[in-house]
XYZ file of C-alpha atoms in Angstrom:
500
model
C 88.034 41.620 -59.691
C 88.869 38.067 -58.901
C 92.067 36.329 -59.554
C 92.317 32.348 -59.721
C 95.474 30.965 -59.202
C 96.756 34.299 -58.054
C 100.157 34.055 -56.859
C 103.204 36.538 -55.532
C 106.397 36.342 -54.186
C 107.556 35.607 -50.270
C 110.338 37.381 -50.349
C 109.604 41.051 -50.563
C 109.621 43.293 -47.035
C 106.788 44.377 -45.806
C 107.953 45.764 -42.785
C 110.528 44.634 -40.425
C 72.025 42.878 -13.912
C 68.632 43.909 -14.453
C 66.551 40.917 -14.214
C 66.912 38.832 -17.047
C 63.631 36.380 -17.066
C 61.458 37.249 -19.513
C 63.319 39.999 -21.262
C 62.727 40.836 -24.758
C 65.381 41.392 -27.215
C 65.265 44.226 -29.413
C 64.130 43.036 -32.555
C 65.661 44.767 -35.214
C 63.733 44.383 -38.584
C 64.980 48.132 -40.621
C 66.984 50.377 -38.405
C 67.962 50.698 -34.091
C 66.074 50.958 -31.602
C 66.520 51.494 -27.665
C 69.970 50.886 -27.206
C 73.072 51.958 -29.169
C 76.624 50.429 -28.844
C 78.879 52.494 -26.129
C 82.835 53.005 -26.130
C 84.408 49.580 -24.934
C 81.930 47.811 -27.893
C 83.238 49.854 -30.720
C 85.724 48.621 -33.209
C 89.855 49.289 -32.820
C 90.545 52.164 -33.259
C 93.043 52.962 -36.237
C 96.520 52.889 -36.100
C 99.304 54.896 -37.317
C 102.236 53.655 -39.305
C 105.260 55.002 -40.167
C 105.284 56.614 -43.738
C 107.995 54.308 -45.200
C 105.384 51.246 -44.491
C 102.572 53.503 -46.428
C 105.023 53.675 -49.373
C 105.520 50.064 -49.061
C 102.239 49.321 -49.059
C 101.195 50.830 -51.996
C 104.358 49.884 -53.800
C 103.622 46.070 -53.060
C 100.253 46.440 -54.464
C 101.173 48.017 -57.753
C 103.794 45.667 -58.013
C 100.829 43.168 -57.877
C 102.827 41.435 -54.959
C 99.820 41.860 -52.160
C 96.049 42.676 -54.026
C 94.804 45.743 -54.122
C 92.473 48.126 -51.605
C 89.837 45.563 -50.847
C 90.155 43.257 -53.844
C 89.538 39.794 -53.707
C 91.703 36.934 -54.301
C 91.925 33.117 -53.681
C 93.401 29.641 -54.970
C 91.915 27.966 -57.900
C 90.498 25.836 -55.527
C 88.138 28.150 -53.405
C 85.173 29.537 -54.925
C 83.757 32.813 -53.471
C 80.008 32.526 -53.729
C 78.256 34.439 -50.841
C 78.485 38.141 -49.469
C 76.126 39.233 -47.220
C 77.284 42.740 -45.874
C 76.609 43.970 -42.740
C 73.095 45.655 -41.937
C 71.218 47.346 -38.715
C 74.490 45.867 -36.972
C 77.496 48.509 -37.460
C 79.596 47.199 -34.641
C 82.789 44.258 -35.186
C 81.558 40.641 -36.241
C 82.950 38.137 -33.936
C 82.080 34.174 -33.970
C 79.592 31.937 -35.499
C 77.454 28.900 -34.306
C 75.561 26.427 -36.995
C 72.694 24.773 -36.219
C 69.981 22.912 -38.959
C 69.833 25.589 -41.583
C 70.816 28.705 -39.967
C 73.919 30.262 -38.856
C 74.320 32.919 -35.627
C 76.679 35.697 -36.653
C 77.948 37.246 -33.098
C 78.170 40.657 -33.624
C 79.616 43.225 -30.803
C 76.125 45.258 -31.217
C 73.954 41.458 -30.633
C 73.770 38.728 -33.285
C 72.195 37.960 -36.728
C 70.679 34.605 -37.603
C 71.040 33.927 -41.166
C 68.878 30.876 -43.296
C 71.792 29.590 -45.175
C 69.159 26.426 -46.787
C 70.742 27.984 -50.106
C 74.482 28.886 -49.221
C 74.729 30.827 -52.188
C 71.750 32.761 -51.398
C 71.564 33.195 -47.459
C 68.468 35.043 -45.928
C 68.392 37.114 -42.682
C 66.363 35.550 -40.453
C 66.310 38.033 -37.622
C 68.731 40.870 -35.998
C 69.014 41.184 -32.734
C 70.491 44.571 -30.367
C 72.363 43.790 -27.589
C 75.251 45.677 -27.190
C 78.721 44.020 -25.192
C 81.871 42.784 -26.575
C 82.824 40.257 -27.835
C 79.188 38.700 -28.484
C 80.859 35.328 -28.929
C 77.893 33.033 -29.414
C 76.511 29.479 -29.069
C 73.493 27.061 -29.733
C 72.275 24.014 -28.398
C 68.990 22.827 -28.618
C 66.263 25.832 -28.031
C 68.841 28.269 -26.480
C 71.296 30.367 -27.783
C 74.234 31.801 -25.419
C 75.914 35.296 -25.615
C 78.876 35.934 -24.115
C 79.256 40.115 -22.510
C 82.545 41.002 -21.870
C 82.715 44.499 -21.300
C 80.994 46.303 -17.889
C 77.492 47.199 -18.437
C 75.410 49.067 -16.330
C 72.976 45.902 -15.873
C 72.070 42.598 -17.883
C 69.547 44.049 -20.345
C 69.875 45.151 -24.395
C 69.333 48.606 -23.008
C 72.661 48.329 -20.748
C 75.120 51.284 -21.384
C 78.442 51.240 -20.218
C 79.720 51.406 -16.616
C 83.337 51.702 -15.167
C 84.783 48.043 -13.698
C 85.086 49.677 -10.609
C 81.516 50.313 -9.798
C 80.049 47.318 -7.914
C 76.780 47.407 -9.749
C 78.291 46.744 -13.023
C 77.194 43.755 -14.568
C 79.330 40.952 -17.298
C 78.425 37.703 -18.123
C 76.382 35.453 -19.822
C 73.013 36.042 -22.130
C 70.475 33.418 -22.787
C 68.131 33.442 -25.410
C 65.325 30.849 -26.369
C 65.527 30.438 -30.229
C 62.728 27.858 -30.374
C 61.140 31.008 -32.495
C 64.483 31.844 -34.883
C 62.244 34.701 -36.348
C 61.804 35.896 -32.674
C 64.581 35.010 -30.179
C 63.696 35.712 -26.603
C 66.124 37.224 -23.693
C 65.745 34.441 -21.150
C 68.342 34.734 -18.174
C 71.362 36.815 -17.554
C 74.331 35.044 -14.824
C 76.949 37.260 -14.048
C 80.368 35.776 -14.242
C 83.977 36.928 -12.373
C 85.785 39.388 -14.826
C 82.741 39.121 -17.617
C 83.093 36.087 -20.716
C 85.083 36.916 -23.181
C 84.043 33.610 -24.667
C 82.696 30.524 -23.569
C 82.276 26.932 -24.422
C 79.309 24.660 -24.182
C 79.543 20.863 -22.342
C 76.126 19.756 -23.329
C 73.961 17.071 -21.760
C 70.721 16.066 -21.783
C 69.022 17.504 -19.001
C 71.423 20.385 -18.651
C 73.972 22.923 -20.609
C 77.089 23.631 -18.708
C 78.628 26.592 -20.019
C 82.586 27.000 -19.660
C 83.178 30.681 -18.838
C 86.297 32.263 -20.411
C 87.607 35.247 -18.776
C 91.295 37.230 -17.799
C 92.928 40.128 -16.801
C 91.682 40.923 -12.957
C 92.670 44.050 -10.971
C 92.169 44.774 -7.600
C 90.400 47.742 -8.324
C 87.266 45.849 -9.664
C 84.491 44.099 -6.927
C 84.101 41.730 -9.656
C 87.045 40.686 -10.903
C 89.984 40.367 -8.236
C 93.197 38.349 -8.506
C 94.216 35.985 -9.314
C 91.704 35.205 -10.987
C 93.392 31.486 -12.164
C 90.200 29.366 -13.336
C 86.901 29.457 -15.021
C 83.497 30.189 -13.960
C 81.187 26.607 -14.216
C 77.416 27.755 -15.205
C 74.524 24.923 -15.046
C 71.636 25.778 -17.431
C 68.618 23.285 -16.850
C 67.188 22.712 -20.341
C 63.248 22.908 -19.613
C 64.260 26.558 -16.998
C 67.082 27.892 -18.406
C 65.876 31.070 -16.241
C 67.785 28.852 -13.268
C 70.424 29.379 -14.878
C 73.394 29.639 -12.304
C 76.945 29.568 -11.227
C 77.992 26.245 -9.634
C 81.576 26.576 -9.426
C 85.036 27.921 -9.965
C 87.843 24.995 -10.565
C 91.308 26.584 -10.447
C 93.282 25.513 -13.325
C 95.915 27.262 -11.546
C 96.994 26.510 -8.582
C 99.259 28.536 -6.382
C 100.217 30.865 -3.661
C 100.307 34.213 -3.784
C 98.366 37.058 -5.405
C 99.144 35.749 -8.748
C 98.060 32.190 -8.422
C 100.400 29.195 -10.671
C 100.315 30.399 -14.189
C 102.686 31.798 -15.853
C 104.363 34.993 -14.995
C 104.835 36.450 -18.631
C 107.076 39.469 -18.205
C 109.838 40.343 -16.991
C 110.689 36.625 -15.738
C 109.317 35.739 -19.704
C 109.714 38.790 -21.893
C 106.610 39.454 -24.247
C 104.369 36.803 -23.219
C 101.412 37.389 -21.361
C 101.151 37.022 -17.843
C 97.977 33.977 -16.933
C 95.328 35.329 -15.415
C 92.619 33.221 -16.570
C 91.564 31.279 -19.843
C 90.763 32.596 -22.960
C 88.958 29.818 -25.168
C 88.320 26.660 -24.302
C 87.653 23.688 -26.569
C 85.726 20.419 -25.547
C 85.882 16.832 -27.288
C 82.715 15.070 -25.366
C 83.328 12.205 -27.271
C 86.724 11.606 -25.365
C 85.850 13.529 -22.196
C 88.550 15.896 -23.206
C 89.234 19.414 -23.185
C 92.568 21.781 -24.216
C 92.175 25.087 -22.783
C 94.486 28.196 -24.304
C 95.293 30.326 -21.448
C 97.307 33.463 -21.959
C 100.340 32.017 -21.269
C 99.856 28.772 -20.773
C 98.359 25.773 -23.035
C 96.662 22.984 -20.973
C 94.835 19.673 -21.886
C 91.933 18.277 -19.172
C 89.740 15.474 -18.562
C 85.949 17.002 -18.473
C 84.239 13.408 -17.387
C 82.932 15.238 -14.226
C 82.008 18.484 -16.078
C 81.388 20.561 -12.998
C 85.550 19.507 -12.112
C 87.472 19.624 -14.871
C 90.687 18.017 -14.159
C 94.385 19.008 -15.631
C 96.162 16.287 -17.025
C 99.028 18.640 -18.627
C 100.183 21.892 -19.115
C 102.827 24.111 -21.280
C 104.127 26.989 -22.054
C 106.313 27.890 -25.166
C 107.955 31.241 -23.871
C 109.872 31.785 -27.080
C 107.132 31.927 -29.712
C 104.099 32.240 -28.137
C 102.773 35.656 -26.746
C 99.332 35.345 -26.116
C 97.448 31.352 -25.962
C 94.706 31.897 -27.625
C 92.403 29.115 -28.927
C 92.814 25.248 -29.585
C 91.369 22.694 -31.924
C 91.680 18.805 -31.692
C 92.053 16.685 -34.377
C 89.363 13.744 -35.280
C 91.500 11.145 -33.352
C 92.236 13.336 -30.532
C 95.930 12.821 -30.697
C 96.910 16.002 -31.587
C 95.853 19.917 -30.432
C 96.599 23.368 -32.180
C 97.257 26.246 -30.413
C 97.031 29.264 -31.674
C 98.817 32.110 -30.548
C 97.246 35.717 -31.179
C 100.404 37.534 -31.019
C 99.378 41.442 -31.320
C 96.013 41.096 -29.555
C 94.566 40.672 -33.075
C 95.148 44.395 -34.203
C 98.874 43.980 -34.960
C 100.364 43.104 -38.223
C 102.424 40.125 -37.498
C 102.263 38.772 -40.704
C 104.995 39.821 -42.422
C 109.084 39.042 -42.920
C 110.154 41.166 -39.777
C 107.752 38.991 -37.302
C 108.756 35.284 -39.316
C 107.027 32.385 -39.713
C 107.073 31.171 -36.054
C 105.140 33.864 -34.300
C 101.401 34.698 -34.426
C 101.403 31.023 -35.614
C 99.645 27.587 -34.814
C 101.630 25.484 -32.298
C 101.094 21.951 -33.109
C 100.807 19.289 -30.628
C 100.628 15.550 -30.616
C 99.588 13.897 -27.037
C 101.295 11.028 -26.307
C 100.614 8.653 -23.484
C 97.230 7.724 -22.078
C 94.564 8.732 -19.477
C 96.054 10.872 -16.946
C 99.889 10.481 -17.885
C 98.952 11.819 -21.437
C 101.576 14.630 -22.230
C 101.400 17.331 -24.712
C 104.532 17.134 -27.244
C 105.245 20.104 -29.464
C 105.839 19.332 -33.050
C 105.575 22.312 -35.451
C 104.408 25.881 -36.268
C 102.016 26.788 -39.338
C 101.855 30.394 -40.579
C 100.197 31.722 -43.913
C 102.656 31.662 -46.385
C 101.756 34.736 -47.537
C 103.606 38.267 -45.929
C 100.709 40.721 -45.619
C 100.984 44.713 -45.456
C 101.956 46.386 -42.338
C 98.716 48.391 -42.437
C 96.486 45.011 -42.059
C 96.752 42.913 -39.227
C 96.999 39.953 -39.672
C 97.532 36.753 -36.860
C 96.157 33.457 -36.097
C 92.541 33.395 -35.437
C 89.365 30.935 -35.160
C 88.944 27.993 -37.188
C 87.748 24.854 -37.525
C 88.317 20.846 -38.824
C 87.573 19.709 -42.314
C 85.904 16.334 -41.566
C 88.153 13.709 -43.615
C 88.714 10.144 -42.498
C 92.629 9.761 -42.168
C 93.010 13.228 -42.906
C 94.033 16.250 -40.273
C 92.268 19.462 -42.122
C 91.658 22.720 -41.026
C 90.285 26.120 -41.675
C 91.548 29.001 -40.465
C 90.712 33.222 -40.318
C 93.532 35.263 -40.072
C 91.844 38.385 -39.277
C 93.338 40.369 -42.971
C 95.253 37.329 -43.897
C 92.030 35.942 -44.961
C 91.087 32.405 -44.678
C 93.513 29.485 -45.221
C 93.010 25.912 -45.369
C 95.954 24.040 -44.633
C 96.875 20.479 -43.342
C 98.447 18.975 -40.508
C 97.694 15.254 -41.290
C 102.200 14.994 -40.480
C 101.956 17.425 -37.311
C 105.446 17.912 -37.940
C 104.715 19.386 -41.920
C 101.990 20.866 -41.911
C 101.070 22.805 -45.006
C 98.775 25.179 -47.118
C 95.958 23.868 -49.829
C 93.868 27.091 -50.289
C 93.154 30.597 -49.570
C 90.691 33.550 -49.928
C 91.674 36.783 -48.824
C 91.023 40.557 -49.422
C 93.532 43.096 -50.069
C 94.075 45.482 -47.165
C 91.520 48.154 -45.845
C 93.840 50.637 -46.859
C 97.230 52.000 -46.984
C 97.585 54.883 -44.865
C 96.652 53.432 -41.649
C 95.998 49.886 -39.780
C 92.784 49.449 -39.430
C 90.973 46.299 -37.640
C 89.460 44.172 -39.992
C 89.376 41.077 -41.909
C 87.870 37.555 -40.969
C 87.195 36.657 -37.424
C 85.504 33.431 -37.284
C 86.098 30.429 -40.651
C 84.426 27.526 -39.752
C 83.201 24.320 -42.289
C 79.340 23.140 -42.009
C 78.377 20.563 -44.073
C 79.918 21.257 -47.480
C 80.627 24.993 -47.350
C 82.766 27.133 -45.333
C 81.245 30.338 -43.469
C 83.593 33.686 -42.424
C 82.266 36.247 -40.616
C 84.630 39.238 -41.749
C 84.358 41.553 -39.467
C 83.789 44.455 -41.270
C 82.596 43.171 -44.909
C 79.679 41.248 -43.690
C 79.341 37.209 -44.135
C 81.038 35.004 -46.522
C 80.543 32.184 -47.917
C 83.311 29.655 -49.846
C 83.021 26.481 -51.404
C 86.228 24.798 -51.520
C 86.798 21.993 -54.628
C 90.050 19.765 -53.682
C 90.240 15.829 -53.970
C 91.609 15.974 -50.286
C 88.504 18.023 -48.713
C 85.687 16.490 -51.116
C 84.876 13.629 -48.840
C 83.719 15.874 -46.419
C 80.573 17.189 -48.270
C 79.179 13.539 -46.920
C 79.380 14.638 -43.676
C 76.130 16.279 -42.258
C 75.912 17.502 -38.644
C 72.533 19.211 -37.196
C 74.682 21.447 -34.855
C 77.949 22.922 -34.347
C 79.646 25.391 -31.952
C 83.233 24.838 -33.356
C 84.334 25.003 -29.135
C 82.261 22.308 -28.658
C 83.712 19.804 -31.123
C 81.767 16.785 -32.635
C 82.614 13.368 -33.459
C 82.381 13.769 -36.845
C 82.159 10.355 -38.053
C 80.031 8.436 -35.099
C-alpha cells in the first residue's frame, strides 16, 4: 500500500593476486557459478534489541506513527515507479555508477548492469560474480572499477577468503573492460595497502587515476601496517589498463609516531574514531578540488597535480561527529557536506534518544581563496523523521540535484529511506521529499534499507540493499529544472560540472 502525503508525529520515543590480465568474469545469466560469497562478504548480521524497543516498535506502527513491516511510503511529491529486486546476486547492494543508458549496481557478490533507456521499465543487462566487500564501483570510458575490501586468497572471481595476516592475501582494485556491457571482461587486478573500501576516479584523457580509500591498519597484517595516514595513487593508461599500477602514497597525515597526524579519537576524543586513513573521497575536476572524509577528520585539497594531492584545510568536529564518512560539493564549490555515519551504518541513530545532530550532514561553506581557503561549519541536517530502533538508520550516499542557484541534494539513509532536502542557506537547510519503507521487522535490527540515492538525468536511482533497485521520479517546482540537464556519465565521487 502506498500513502501520499503520509505524515506522523516527531515527538513520540522510539528509543532513547592471481594474475589479473585477461581474466574472465563469471557471467551470470540464471543461477552461480564457480565462486560463492565467503564470511567477511555476507550481510550484518542481526541484532538484538531489548524487548521494550520490540513493543515500541510495533506499537508505533499500529499507531500509524512509523509504516508498517516493509510498506511503502513517500511525499506527494515522489513517485515510486521502478522495483527491480535482487536476482543471481544474494549478497548487500552497495553503490551505483551511471553511464549513457545503463546503471552499475555494486553488489558485495560483483555488480549488475541494468538498461535503464525506460526508467520505469529497467532491463538487466548482465550479472557479474565476484565476490569482496564493499564492491563500490565506477565507470569511465570502456572500464569499469571494483573496489575489494576484504582479504582474498588472490585477485580472481574465484578468490575465497584468507586471514589479513597471511602475506599472500590479496585487496584492491578490479578492472573490467565494459566496451561489451553484455560481456564485461576482468582486465587487471592492483593490490592496494589495507584493501579499497571505496575509491574515487580523477579522470584524464590518456589516463584514469584512481583515489584509493582505505583504514584501520594493524601491525599484525604484511599489508596493511600503521599508520597507515594517506591514500594509495593508482595510474590506469586508457588504451592498457592491464598496466595498471600504484604510483604513489601522499600522506594526508603527517606526523610522528606510530599513529601518524590524524586524529586520535578515543580516549583523548570520546566516541569518535581514531584516523587511520580515508574513507571516501570526492573530486570537483572542474575546480581542481577535492574534500576527503576521513574517520575523524574532514579535509578539503587541491588535486591540480593528481598524483600529489595537496591539503589546503582540515577539521574535526569531536562533539557530533563519530565516524567522517563521505562529502559532496555544491555546484559553486563554496560549500561541502559531510556526512557522518555514526553507528557504522548498522546502528539505529535515528531516533529521539540520538537527536538531530548526530548521524547527520555537517554543512560547510569555504571561505577564502586558493590555498588560504578555510572550511567554516554552518549547520547539521537530519531526517525529520524518528525511525524504529530495530532499523538503522544514519547518513549515507547521495548526490546533487542539478539546479542553477539552487543547493539540492539526495540522500539514502540506509532504513530512513531516501530524502531530498536543501541546503541552498547552509545555515537552514531543510526537507522537500521522501520515500521510505517501513522497517524489516520488529523483533530484531536487521541491516537494510538504501545504500546508494543518486539523480541521473531526470530520475533518481537507490540501490536498497536488500529490496533490489529503485527507481523515483520526483515532481517539485524547485527540482523540475533539472530534468534539462543530461550528463553521459556519472560516478557521484567524481562530481561534474553540471552546467558547463
Amino acid at each position: 500500500m502506498i500513502l501520499l502525503n503520509y505524515r506522523r508525529t516527531r515527538r513520540r520515543r522510539l528509543g532513547v593476486a592471481a594474475a589479473a590480465g585477461g581474466l574472465l568474469a563469471a557471467l551470470l545469466t540464471a543461477a552461480p557459478a564457480g565462486a560463492v560469497p565467503d564470511p567477511g562478504d555476507t550481510p550484518v548480521a542481526p541484532k538484538g534489541v531489548s524487548k521494550s524497543a520490540q513493543a515500541e516498535a510495533r506499537e508505533a506502527i499500529e499507531s500509524g506513527e512509523i509504516p508498517g513491516q516493509d510498506e511503502i511510503v513517500h511525499s506527494a511529491n515522489i513517485e515510486h515507479v521502478a522495483n527491480i529486486p535482487k536476482d543471481v546476486l544474494p549478497g548487500t547492494n552497495s553503490d551505483l555508477a551511471f553511464q549513457g543508458r545503463y546503471a552499475f549496481a555494486g553488489n558485495y557478490d560483483g555488480f549488475r548492469i541494468f538498461d535503464i533507456s525506460n526508467p520505469r521499465a529497467p532491463k538487466t543487462v548482465a550479472q557479474v560474480l565476484c565476490p569482496g566487500s564493499q564492491n563500490d564501483i565506477s565507470v569511465s570510458g570502456n572500464l569499469l572499477f571494483l573496489s575489494t575490501d576484504s582479504s582474498r586468497s588472490d585477485s580472481s572471481c574465484n578468490s575465497t577468503t584468507q586471514p589479513a595476516t597471511e602475506k599472500s592475501s590479496w585487496e584492491g582494485m578490479k578492472v573490467f573492460d565494459i566496451s561489451d556491457k553484455r560481456n564485461p571482461r576482468y582486465v587487471a587486478a592492483v593490490e592496494t595497502a589495507c584493501g579499497s573500501h571505496t575509491h574515487t576516479l580523477v579522470p584524464e584523457r590518456r589516463n584514469v587515476y584512481v583515489y584509493v580509500s582505505s583504514y584501520s591498519p594493524n601491525a599484525t597484517y604484511p599489508d596493511c601496517q600503521p599508520p597507515h595516514d594517506g591514500i594509495s595513487v593508482i595510474k590506469v593508461p586508457r588504451n592498457a589498463p592491464e598496466k595498471a599500477a600504484v604510483v604513489g602514497f601522499p600522506v594526508l597525515f603527517p606526523g610522528e609516531g606510530p599513529d601518524g597526524g590524524g586524529n586520535p579519537g578515543g580516549p583523548t576524543n570520546p566516541g569518535v574514531s581514531k584516523t587511520t586513513g580515508c574513507h571516501d573521497i570526492t573530486v570537483l575536476p572542474s575546480k581542481d578540488l577535492a574534500a576527503g572524509a576521513c574517520m575523524g577528520d574532514g579535509i578539503l585539497f587541491s588535486v591540480k597535480d593528481p598524483e600529489h594531492p595537496k591539503v589546503i584545510d582540515r577539521v574535526q568536529d569531536n562533539v557530533n561527529f563519530a565516524f567522517w564518512h563521505s562529502a559532496t560539493f555544491n555546484q559553486k564549490a563554496n560549500k561541502v557536506v559531510f556526512t557522518d555515519e555514526l553507528g557504522g551504518g548498522s546502528g539505529a541513530t535515528c531516533n529521539e534518544a540520538t537527536g538531530p545532530n548526530r548521524g547527520a550532514d555537517g554543512i560547510y561553506d569555504i571561505v577564502g581563496k586558493g590555498d588560504q581557503r578555510k572550511l567554516v561549519f554552518r549547520s547539521y541536517f537530519k531526517i525529520p523523521r524518528h525511525q524504529a530502533d530495530t532499523e538503522n538508520c544514519v547518513a549515507h550516499n547521495g548526490s546533487l540535484i542539478p539546479v542553477k542557484g539552487k543547493d539540492l541534494m539526495v540522500q539514502a539513509w540506509y532504513q530512513g529511506g531516501v530524502s531530498v532536502w536543501e541546503f541552498t542557506d547552509s545555515s537552514k537547510p531543510r526537507e522537500i521529499a521522501y520515500f521510505e519503507r517501513g522497517p524489516l521487522g520488529t523483533d530484531q535490527l536487521t541491516f537494510g534499507g538504501s545504500w546508494s540515492a543518486y539523480y541521473y538525468n531526470g530520475y533518481i536511482y537507490s540501490n536498497e540493499i536488500t529490496k533490489g533497485f529503485d527507481v523515483l521520479k520526483i515532481k517539485d517546482r524547485r527540482t523540475d529544472p533539472a530534468r534539462w540537464v543530461h550528463l553521459r556519465e556519472l560516478n557521484v565521487q567524481t562530481q561534474p560540472d553540471y552546467f558547463d
